[in-house]
mmCIF file of C-alpha atoms and ligand atoms in Angstrom:
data_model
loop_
_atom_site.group_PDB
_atom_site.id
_atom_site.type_symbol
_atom_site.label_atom_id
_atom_site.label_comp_id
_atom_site.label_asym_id
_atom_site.label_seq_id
_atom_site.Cartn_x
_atom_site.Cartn_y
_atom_site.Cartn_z
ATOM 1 C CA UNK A 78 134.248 41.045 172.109
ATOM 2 C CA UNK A 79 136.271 43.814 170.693
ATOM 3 C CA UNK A 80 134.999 47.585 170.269
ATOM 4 C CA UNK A 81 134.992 48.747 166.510
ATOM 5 C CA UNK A 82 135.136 52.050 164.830
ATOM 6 C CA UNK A 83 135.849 53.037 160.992
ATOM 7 C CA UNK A 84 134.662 55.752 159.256
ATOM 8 C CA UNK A 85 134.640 56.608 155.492
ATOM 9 C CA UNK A 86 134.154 60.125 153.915
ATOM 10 C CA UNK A 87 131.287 61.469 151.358
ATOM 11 C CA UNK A 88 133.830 63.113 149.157
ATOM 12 C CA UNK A 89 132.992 61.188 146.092
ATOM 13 C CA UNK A 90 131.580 58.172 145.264
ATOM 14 C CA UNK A 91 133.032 55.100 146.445
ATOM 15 C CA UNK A 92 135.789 53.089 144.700
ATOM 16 C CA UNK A 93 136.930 49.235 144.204
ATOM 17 C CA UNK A 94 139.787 50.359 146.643
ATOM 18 C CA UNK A 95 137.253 51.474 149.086
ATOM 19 C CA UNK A 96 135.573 48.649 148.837
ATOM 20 C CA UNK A 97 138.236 46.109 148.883
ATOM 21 C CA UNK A 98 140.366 47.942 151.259
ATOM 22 C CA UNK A 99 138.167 48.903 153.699
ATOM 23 C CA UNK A 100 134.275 48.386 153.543
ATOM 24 C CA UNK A 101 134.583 44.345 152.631
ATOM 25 C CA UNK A 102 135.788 44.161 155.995
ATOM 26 C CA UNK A 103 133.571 45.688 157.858
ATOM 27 C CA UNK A 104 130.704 43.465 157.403
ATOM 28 C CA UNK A 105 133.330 40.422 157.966
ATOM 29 C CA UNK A 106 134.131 41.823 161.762
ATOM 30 C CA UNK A 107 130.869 42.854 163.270
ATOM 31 C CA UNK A 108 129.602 39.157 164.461
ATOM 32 C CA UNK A 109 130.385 39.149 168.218
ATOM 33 C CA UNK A 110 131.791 42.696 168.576
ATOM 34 C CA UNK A 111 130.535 46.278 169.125
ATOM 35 C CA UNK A 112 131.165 47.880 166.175
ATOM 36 C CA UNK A 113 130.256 52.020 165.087
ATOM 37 C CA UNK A 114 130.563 52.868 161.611
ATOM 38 C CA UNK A 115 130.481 56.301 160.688
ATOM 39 C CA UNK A 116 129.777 58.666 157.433
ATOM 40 C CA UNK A 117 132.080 61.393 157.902
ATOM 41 C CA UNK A 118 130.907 64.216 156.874
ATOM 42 C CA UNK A 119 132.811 66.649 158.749
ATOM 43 C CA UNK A 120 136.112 65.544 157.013
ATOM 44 C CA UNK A 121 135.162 65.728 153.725
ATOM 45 C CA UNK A 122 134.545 69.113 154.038
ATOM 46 C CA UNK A 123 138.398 69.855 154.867
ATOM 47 C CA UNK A 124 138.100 69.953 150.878
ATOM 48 C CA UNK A 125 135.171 72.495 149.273
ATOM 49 C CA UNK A 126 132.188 70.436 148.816
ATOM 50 C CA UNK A 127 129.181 71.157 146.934
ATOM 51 C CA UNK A 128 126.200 70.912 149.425
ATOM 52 C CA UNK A 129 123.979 69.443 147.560
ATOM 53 C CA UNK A 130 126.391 66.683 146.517
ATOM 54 C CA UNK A 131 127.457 66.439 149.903
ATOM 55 C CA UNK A 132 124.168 66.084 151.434
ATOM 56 C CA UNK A 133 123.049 63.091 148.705
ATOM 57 C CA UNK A 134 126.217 61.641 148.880
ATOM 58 C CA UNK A 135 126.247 61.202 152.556
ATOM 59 C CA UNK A 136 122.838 59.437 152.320
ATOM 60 C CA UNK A 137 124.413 57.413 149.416
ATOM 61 C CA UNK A 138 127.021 56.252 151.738
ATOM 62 C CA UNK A 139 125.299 55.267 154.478
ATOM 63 C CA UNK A 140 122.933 52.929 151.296
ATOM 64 C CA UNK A 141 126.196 51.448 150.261
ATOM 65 C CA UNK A 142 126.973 50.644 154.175
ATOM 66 C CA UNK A 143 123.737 48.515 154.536
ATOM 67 C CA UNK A 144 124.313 47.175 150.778
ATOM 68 C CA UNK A 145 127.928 46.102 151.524
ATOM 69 C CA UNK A 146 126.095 43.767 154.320
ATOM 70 C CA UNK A 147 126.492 46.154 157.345
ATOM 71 C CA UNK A 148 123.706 44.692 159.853
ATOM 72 C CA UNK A 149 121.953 47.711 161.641
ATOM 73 C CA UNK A 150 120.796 45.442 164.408
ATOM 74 C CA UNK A 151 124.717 44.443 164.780
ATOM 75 C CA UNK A 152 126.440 47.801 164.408
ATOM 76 C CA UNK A 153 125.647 50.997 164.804
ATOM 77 C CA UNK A 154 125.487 53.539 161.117
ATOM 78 C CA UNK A 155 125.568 57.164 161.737
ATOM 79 C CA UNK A 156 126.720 60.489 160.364
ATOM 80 C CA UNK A 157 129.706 61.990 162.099
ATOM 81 C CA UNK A 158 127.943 65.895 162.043
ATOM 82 C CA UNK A 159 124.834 64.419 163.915
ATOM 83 C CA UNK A 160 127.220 63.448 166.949
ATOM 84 C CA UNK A 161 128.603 66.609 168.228
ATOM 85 C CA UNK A 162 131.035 65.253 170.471
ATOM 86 C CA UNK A 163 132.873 64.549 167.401
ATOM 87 C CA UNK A 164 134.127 67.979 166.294
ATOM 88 C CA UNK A 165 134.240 69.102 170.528
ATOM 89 C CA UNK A 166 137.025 66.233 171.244
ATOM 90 C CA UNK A 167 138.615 67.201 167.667
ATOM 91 C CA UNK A 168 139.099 70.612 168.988
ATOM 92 C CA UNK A 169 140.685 69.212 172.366
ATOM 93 C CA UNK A 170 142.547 66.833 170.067
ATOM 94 C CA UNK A 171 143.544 69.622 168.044
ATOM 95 C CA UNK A 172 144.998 71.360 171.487
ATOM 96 C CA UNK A 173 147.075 68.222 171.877
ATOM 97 C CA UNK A 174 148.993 67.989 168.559
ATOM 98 C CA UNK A 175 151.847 69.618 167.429
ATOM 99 C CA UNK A 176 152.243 71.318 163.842
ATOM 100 C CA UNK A 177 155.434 69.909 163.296
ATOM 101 C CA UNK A 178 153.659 66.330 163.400
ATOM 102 C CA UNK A 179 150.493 67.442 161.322
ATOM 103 C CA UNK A 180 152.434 68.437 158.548
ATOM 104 C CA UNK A 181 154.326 65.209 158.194
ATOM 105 C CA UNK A 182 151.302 63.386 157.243
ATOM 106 C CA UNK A 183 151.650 62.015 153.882
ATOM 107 C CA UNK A 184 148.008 62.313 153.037
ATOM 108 C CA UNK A 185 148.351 65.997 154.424
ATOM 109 C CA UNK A 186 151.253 66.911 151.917
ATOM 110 C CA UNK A 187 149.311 65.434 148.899
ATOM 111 C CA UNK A 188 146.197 67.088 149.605
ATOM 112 C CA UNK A 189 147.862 70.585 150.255
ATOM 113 C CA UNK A 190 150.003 70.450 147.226
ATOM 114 C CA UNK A 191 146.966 70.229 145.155
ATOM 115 C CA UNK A 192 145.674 73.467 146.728
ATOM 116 C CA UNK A 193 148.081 76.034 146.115
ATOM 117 C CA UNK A 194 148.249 78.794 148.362
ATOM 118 C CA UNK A 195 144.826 78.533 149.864
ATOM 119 C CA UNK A 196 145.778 75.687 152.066
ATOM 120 C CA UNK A 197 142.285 75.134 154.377
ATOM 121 C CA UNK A 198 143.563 74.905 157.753
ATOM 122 C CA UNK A 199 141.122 72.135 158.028
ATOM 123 C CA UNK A 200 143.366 70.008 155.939
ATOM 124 C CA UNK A 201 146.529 70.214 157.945
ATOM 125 C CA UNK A 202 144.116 69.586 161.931
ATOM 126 C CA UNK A 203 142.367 66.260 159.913
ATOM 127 C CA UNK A 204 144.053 64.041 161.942
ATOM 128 C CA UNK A 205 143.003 64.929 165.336
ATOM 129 C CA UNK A 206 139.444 64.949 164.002
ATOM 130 C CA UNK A 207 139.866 61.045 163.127
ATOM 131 C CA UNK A 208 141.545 60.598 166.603
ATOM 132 C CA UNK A 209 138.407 62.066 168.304
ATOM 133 C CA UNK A 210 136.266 59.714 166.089
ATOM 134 C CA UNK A 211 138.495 56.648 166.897
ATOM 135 C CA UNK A 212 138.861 57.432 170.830
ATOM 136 C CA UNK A 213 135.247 58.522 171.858
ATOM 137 C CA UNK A 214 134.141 54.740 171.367
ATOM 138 C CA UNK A 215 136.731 53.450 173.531
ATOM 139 C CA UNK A 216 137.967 51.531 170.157
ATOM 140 C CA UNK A 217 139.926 48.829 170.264
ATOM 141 C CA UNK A 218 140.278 47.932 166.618
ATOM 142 C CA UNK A 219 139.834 50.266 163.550
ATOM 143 C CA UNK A 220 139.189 48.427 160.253
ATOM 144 C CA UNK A 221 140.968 50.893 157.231
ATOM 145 C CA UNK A 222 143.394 50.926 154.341
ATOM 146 C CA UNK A 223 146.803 50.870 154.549
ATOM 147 C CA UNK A 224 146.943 54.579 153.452
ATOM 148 C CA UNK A 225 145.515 55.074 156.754
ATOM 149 C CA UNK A 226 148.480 53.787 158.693
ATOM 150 C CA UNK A 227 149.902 57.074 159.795
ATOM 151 C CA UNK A 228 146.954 58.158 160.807
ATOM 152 C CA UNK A 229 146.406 55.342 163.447
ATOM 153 C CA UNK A 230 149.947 55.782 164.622
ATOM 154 C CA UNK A 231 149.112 59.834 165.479
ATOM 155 C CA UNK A 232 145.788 58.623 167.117
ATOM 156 C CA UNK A 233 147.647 56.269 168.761
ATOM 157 C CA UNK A 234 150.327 59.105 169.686
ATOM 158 C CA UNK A 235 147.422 61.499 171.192
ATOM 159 C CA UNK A 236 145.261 58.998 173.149
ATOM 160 C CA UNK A 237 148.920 58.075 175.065
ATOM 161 C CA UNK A 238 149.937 61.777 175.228
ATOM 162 C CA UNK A 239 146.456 62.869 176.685
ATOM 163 C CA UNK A 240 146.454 59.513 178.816
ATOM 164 C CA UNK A 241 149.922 60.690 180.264
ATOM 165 C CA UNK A 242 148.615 63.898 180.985
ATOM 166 C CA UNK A 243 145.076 63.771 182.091
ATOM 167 C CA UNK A 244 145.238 60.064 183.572
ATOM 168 C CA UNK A 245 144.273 56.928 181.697
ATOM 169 C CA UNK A 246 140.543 58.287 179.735
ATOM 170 C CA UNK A 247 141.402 56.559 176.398
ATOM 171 C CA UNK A 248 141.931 52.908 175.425
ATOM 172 C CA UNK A 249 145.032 52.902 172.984
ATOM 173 C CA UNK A 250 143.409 51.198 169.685
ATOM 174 C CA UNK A 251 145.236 49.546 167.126
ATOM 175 C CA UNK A 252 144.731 49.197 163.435
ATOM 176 C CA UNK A 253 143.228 45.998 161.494
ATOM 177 C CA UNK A 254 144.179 45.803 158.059
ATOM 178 C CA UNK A 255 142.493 43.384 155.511
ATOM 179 C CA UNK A 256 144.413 40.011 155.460
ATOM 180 C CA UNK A 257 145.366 40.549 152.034
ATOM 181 C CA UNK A 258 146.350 44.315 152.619
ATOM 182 C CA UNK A 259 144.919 45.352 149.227
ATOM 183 C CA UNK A 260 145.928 48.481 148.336
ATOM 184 C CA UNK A 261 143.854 49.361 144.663
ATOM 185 C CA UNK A 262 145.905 51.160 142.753
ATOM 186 C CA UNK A 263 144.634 53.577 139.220
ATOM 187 C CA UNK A 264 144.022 51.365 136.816
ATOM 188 C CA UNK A 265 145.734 54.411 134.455
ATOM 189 C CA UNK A 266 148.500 55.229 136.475
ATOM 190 C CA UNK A 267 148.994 51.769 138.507
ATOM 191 C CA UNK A 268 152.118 53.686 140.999
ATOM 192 C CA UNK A 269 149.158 55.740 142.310
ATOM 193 C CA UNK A 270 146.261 54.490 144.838
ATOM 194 C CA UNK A 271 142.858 54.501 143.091
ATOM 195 C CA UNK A 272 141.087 56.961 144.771
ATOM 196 C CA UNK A 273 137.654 58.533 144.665
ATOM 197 C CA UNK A 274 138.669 62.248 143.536
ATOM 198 C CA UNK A 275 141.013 61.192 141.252
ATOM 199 C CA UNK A 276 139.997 63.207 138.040
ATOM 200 C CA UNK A 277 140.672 60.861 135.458
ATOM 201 C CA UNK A 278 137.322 58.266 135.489
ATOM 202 C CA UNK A 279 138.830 55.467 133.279
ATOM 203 C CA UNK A 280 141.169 55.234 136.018
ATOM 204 C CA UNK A 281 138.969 54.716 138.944
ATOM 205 C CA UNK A 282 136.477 51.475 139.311
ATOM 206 C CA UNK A 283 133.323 52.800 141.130
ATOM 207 C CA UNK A 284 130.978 50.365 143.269
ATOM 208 C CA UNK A 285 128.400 51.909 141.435
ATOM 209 C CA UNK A 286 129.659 51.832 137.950
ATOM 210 C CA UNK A 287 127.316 50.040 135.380
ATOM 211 C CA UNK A 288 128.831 46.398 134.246
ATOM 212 C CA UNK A 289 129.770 47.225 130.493
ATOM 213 C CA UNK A 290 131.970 50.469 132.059
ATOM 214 C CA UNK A 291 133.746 48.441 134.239
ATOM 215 C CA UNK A 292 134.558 45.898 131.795
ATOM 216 C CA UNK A 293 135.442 49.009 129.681
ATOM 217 C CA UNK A 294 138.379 50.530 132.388
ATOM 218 C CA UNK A 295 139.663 47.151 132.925
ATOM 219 C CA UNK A 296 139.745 46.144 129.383
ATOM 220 C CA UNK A 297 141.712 49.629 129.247
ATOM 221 C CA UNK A 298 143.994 49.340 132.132
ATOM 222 C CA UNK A 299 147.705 50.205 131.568
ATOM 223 C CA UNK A 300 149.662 47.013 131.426
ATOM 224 C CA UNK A 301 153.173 46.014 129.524
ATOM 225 C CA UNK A 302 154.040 44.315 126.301
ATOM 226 C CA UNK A 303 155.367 41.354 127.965
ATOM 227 C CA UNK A 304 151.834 40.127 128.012
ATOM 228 C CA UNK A 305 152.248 37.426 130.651
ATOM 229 C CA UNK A 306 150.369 37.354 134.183
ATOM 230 C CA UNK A 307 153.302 37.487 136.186
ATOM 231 C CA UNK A 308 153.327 39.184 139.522
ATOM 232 C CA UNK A 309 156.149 41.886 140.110
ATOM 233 C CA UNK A 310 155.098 45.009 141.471
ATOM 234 C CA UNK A 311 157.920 47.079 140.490
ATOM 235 C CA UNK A 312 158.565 45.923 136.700
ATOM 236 C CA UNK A 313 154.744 45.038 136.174
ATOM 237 C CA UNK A 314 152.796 47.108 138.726
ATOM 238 C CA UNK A 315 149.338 47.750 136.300
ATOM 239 C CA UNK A 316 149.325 43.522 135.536
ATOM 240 C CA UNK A 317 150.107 42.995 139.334
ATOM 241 C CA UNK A 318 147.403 45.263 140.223
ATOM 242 C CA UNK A 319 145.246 43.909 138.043
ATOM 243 C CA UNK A 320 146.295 40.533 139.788
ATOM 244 C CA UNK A 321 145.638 41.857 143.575
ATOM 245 C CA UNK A 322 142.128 42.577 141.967
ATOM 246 C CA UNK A 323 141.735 39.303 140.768
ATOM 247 C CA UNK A 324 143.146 37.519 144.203
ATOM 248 C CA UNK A 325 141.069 39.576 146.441
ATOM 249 C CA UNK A 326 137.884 38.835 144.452
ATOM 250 C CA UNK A 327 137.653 35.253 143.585
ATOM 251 C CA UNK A 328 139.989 34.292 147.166
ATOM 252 C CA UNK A 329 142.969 33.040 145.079
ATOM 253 C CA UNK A 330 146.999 33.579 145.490
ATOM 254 C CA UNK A 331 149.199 34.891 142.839
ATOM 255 C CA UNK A 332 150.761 31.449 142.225
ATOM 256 C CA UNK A 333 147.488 30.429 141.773
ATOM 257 C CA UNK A 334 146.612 32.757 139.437
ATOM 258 C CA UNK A 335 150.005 32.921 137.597
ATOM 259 C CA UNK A 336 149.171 28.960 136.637
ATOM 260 C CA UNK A 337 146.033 29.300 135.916
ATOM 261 C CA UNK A 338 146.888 31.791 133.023
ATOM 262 C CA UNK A 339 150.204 30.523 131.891
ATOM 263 C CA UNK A 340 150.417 30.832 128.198
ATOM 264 C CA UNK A 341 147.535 32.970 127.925
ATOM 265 C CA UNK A 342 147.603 36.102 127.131
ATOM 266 C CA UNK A 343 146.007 39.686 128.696
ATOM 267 C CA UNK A 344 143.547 39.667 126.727
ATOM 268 C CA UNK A 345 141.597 36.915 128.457
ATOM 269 C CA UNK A 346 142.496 37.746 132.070
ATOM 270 C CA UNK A 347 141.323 41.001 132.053
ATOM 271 C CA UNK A 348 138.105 39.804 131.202
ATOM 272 C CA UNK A 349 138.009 36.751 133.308
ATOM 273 C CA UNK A 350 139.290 40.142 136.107
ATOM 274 C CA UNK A 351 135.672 42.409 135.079
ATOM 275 C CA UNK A 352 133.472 39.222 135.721
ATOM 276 C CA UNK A 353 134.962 38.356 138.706
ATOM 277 C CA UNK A 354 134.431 42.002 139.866
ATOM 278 C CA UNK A 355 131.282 42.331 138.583
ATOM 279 C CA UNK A 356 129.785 39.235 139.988
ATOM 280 C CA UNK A 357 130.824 41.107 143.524
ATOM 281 C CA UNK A 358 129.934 44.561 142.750
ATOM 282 C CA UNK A 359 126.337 43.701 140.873
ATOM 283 C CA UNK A 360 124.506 42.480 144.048
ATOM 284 C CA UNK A 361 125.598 45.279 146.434
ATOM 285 C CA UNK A 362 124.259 47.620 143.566
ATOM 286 C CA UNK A 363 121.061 46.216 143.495
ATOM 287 C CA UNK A 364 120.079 46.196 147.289
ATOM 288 C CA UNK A 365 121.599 49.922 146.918
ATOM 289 C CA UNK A 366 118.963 50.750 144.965
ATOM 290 C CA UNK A 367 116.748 49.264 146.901
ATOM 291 C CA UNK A 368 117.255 51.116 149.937
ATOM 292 C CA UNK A 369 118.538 54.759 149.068
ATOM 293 C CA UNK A 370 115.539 56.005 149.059
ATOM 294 C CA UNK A 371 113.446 54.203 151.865
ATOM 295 C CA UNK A 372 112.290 56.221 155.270
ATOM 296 C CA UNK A 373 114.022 52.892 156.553
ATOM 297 C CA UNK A 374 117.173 54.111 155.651
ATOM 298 C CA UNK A 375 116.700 57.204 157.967
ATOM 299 C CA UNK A 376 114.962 55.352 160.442
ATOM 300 C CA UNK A 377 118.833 53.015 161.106
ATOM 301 C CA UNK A 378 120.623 57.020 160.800
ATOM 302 C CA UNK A 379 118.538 58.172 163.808
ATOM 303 C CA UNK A 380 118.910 55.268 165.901
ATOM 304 C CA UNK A 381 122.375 55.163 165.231
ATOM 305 C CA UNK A 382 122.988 58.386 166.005
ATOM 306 C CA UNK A 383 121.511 58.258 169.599
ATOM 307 C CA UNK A 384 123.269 55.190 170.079
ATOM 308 C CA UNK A 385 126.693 56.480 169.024
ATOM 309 C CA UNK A 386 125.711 59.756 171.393
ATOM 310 C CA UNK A 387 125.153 57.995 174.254
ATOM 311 C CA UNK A 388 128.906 56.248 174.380
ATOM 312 C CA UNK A 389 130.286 59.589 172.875
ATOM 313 C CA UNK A 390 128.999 61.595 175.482
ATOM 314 C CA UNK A 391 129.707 59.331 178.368
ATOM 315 C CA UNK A 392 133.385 59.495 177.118
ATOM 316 C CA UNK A 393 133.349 63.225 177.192
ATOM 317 C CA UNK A 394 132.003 63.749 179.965
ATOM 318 C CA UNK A 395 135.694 62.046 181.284
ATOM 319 C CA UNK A 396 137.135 64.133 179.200
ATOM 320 C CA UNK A 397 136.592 67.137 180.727
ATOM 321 C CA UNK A 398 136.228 66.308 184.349
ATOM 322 C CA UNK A 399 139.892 65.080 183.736
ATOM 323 C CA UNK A 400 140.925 68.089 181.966
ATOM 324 C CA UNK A 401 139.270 70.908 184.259
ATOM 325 C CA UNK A 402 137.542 71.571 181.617
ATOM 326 C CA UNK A 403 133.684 72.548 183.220
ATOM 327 C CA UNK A 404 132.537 75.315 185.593
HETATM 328 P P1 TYM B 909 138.597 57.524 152.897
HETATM 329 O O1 TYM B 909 137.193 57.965 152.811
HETATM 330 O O2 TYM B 909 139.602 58.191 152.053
HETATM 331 O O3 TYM B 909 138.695 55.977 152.560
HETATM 332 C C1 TYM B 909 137.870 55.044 153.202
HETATM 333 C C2 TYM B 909 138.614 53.740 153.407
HETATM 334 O O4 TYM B 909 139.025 53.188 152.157
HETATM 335 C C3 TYM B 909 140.412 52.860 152.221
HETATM 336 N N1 TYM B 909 140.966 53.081 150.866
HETATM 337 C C4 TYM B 909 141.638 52.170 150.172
HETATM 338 N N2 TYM B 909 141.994 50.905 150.445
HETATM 339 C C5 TYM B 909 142.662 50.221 149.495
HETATM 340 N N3 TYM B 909 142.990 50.739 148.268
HETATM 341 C C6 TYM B 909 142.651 52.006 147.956
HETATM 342 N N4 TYM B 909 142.944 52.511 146.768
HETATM 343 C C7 TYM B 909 141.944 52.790 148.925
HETATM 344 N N5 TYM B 909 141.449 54.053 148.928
HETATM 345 C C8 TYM B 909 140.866 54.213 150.131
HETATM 346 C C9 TYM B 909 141.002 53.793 153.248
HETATM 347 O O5 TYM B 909 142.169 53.257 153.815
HETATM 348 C C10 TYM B 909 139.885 53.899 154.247
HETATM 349 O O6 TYM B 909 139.937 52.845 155.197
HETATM 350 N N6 TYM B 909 140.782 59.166 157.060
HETATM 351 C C11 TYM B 909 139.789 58.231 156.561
HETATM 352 C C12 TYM B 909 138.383 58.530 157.041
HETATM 353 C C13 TYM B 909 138.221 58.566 158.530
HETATM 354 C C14 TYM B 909 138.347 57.460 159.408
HETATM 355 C C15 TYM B 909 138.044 57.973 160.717
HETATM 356 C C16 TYM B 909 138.662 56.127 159.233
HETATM 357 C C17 TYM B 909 137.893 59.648 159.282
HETATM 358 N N7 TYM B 909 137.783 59.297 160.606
HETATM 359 C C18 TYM B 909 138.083 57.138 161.837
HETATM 360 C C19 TYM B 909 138.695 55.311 160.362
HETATM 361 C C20 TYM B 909 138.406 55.813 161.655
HETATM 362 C C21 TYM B 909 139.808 58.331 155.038
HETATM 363 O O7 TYM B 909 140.427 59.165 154.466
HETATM 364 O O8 TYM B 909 139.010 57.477 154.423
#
């Protein structure tokens, strides 16, 4: 039995990427282990948010949670401001990291250079916030993206750092990607990660997009005028994403795929690529709207909340004994 922990943020409404990259899996892993999955809310707002959308958007993603196949009687579904040992081990986290290191994150640089200069402090200190998430479970495992690689290695970096000074509080946890890896790319600009505040919609697949749209984007998607399915990420990387798509939907390889449409043009992939991803997408929308609005839904949030508590505080509470940190 392995502890779990994985967290996505409300900042928009969730993609194919998410989806494939990170929330597929987290269904997949929670037979037999302890596993906490968390709506955090507290990161997303290291960007402006608008609280209204924030508030129904958290809800929303704690929906798409139970819709993806999360089992509240298996795992435990809660919102990261409703645990406050979340943001008080962020600020001791915070403590332990150096500046140098913050701003090296890749995901920092990208968000800041979209901010000019009104850089939210918030932004740059995002990364010992996810290592407090990660290391109040005592997680062993942490299901995400590759994107989030760097991130797990500074969480990693802390937990040994604090360890080394404050004796052994924190197990070190590692970082389970998907066994395909998918990383989703835009379907507009296919060097880029698809990615849910991406401004440009025709380049972004959400779960919650109606069929005909996402037929529409995909039908759209930047390719090349060789017009054969041939997988090479650097001459071909829309057709290859496209491809990934296709491979991590219907379970196939590329070879497979590459014989399967040999001779045949774009045209006829791309559609065979929206049914495929519709056929996956169109159930999780319907128990979504089955359950966003249901007193149920609030009923697994406050149960999972006390439950994530209760191994956040205990964890703490070492914490600060080891750190001196109490009267
Ligand atoms: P967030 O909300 O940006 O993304 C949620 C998850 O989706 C994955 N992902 C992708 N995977 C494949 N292709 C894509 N285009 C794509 N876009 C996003 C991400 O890798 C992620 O797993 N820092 C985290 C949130 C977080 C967290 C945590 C995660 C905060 N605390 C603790 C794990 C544990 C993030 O930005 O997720």
């Amino acid at each position: 039995m392995s502890i779990i922990f994985s967290g996505i943020q409300p900042s928009g409404n969730l993609t194919l990427g998410n989806y494939l990259g990170a929330l597929r899996n987290f269904a997949k892993v929670q037979d037999g282990n302890e596993c906490y999955y968390c709506v955090v809310n507290q990161h997303a707002i290291t960007v402006p948010q608008d609280p209204q959308m924030l508030h129904a958007r958290t809800r929303q993603l704690a929906a798409i949670y139970l819709a993806a196949g999360l089992d509240p009687d298996q795992s435990t579904l809660f919102v990261q401001s409703e645990v406050p040992e979340h943001v008080q081990l962020g600020w001791i986290m915070t403590t332990l990291s150096y500046v140098g290191e913050l701003e090296r994150m890749t995901q920092y640089k990208d968000k800041a250079a979209k901010r000019g200069d009104s850089i939210p402090a918030g932004l740059l200190t995002y990364p010992p916030l996810m290592a407090a998430d990660i290391l109040l479970y005592q997680t062993e495992l942490v299901p995400v993206g590759d994107d989030q690689k760097q991130h797990m290695e500074i969480t990693r970096d802390l937990a040994q750092r604090f360890n080394r000074l404050y004796g052994e509080v924190f197990t070190i946890p590692d970082i389970l990607l998907a066994h395909d890896g998918t990383r989703v790319m835009s379907l507009q600009e296919p060097t880029k990660k698809m990615s849910k505040s991406d401004e440009n919609q025709t380049a972004t697949i959400y779960l919650l997009d109606e069929p005909k749209d996402i037929e529409k984007k995909i039908k759209r998607a930047q390719t090349d005028s060789e017009n054969a399915v041939r997988y090479d990420v650097k001459a071909k990387p829309g057709i290859s994403n496209l491809m990934d798509i296709y491979a991590a939907v219907t379970d196939q390889s590329h070879e497979e795929i590459e014989a399967a449409y040999a001779g045949k043009g774009y045209g006829s992939f791309k559609k065979d690529v929206a049914d495929a991803v519709i056929s996956v997408l169109e159930p999780i929308q319907q128990r979504y709207a089955a359950l966003v609005a249901t007193p149920e839904l609030d009923d697994v949030l406050t149960k999972g909340a006390a439950k994530a508590h209760a191994k956040a505080a205990a964890t703490y509470e070492n914490v600060i004994r080891a750190m001196g940190l109490y009267r």
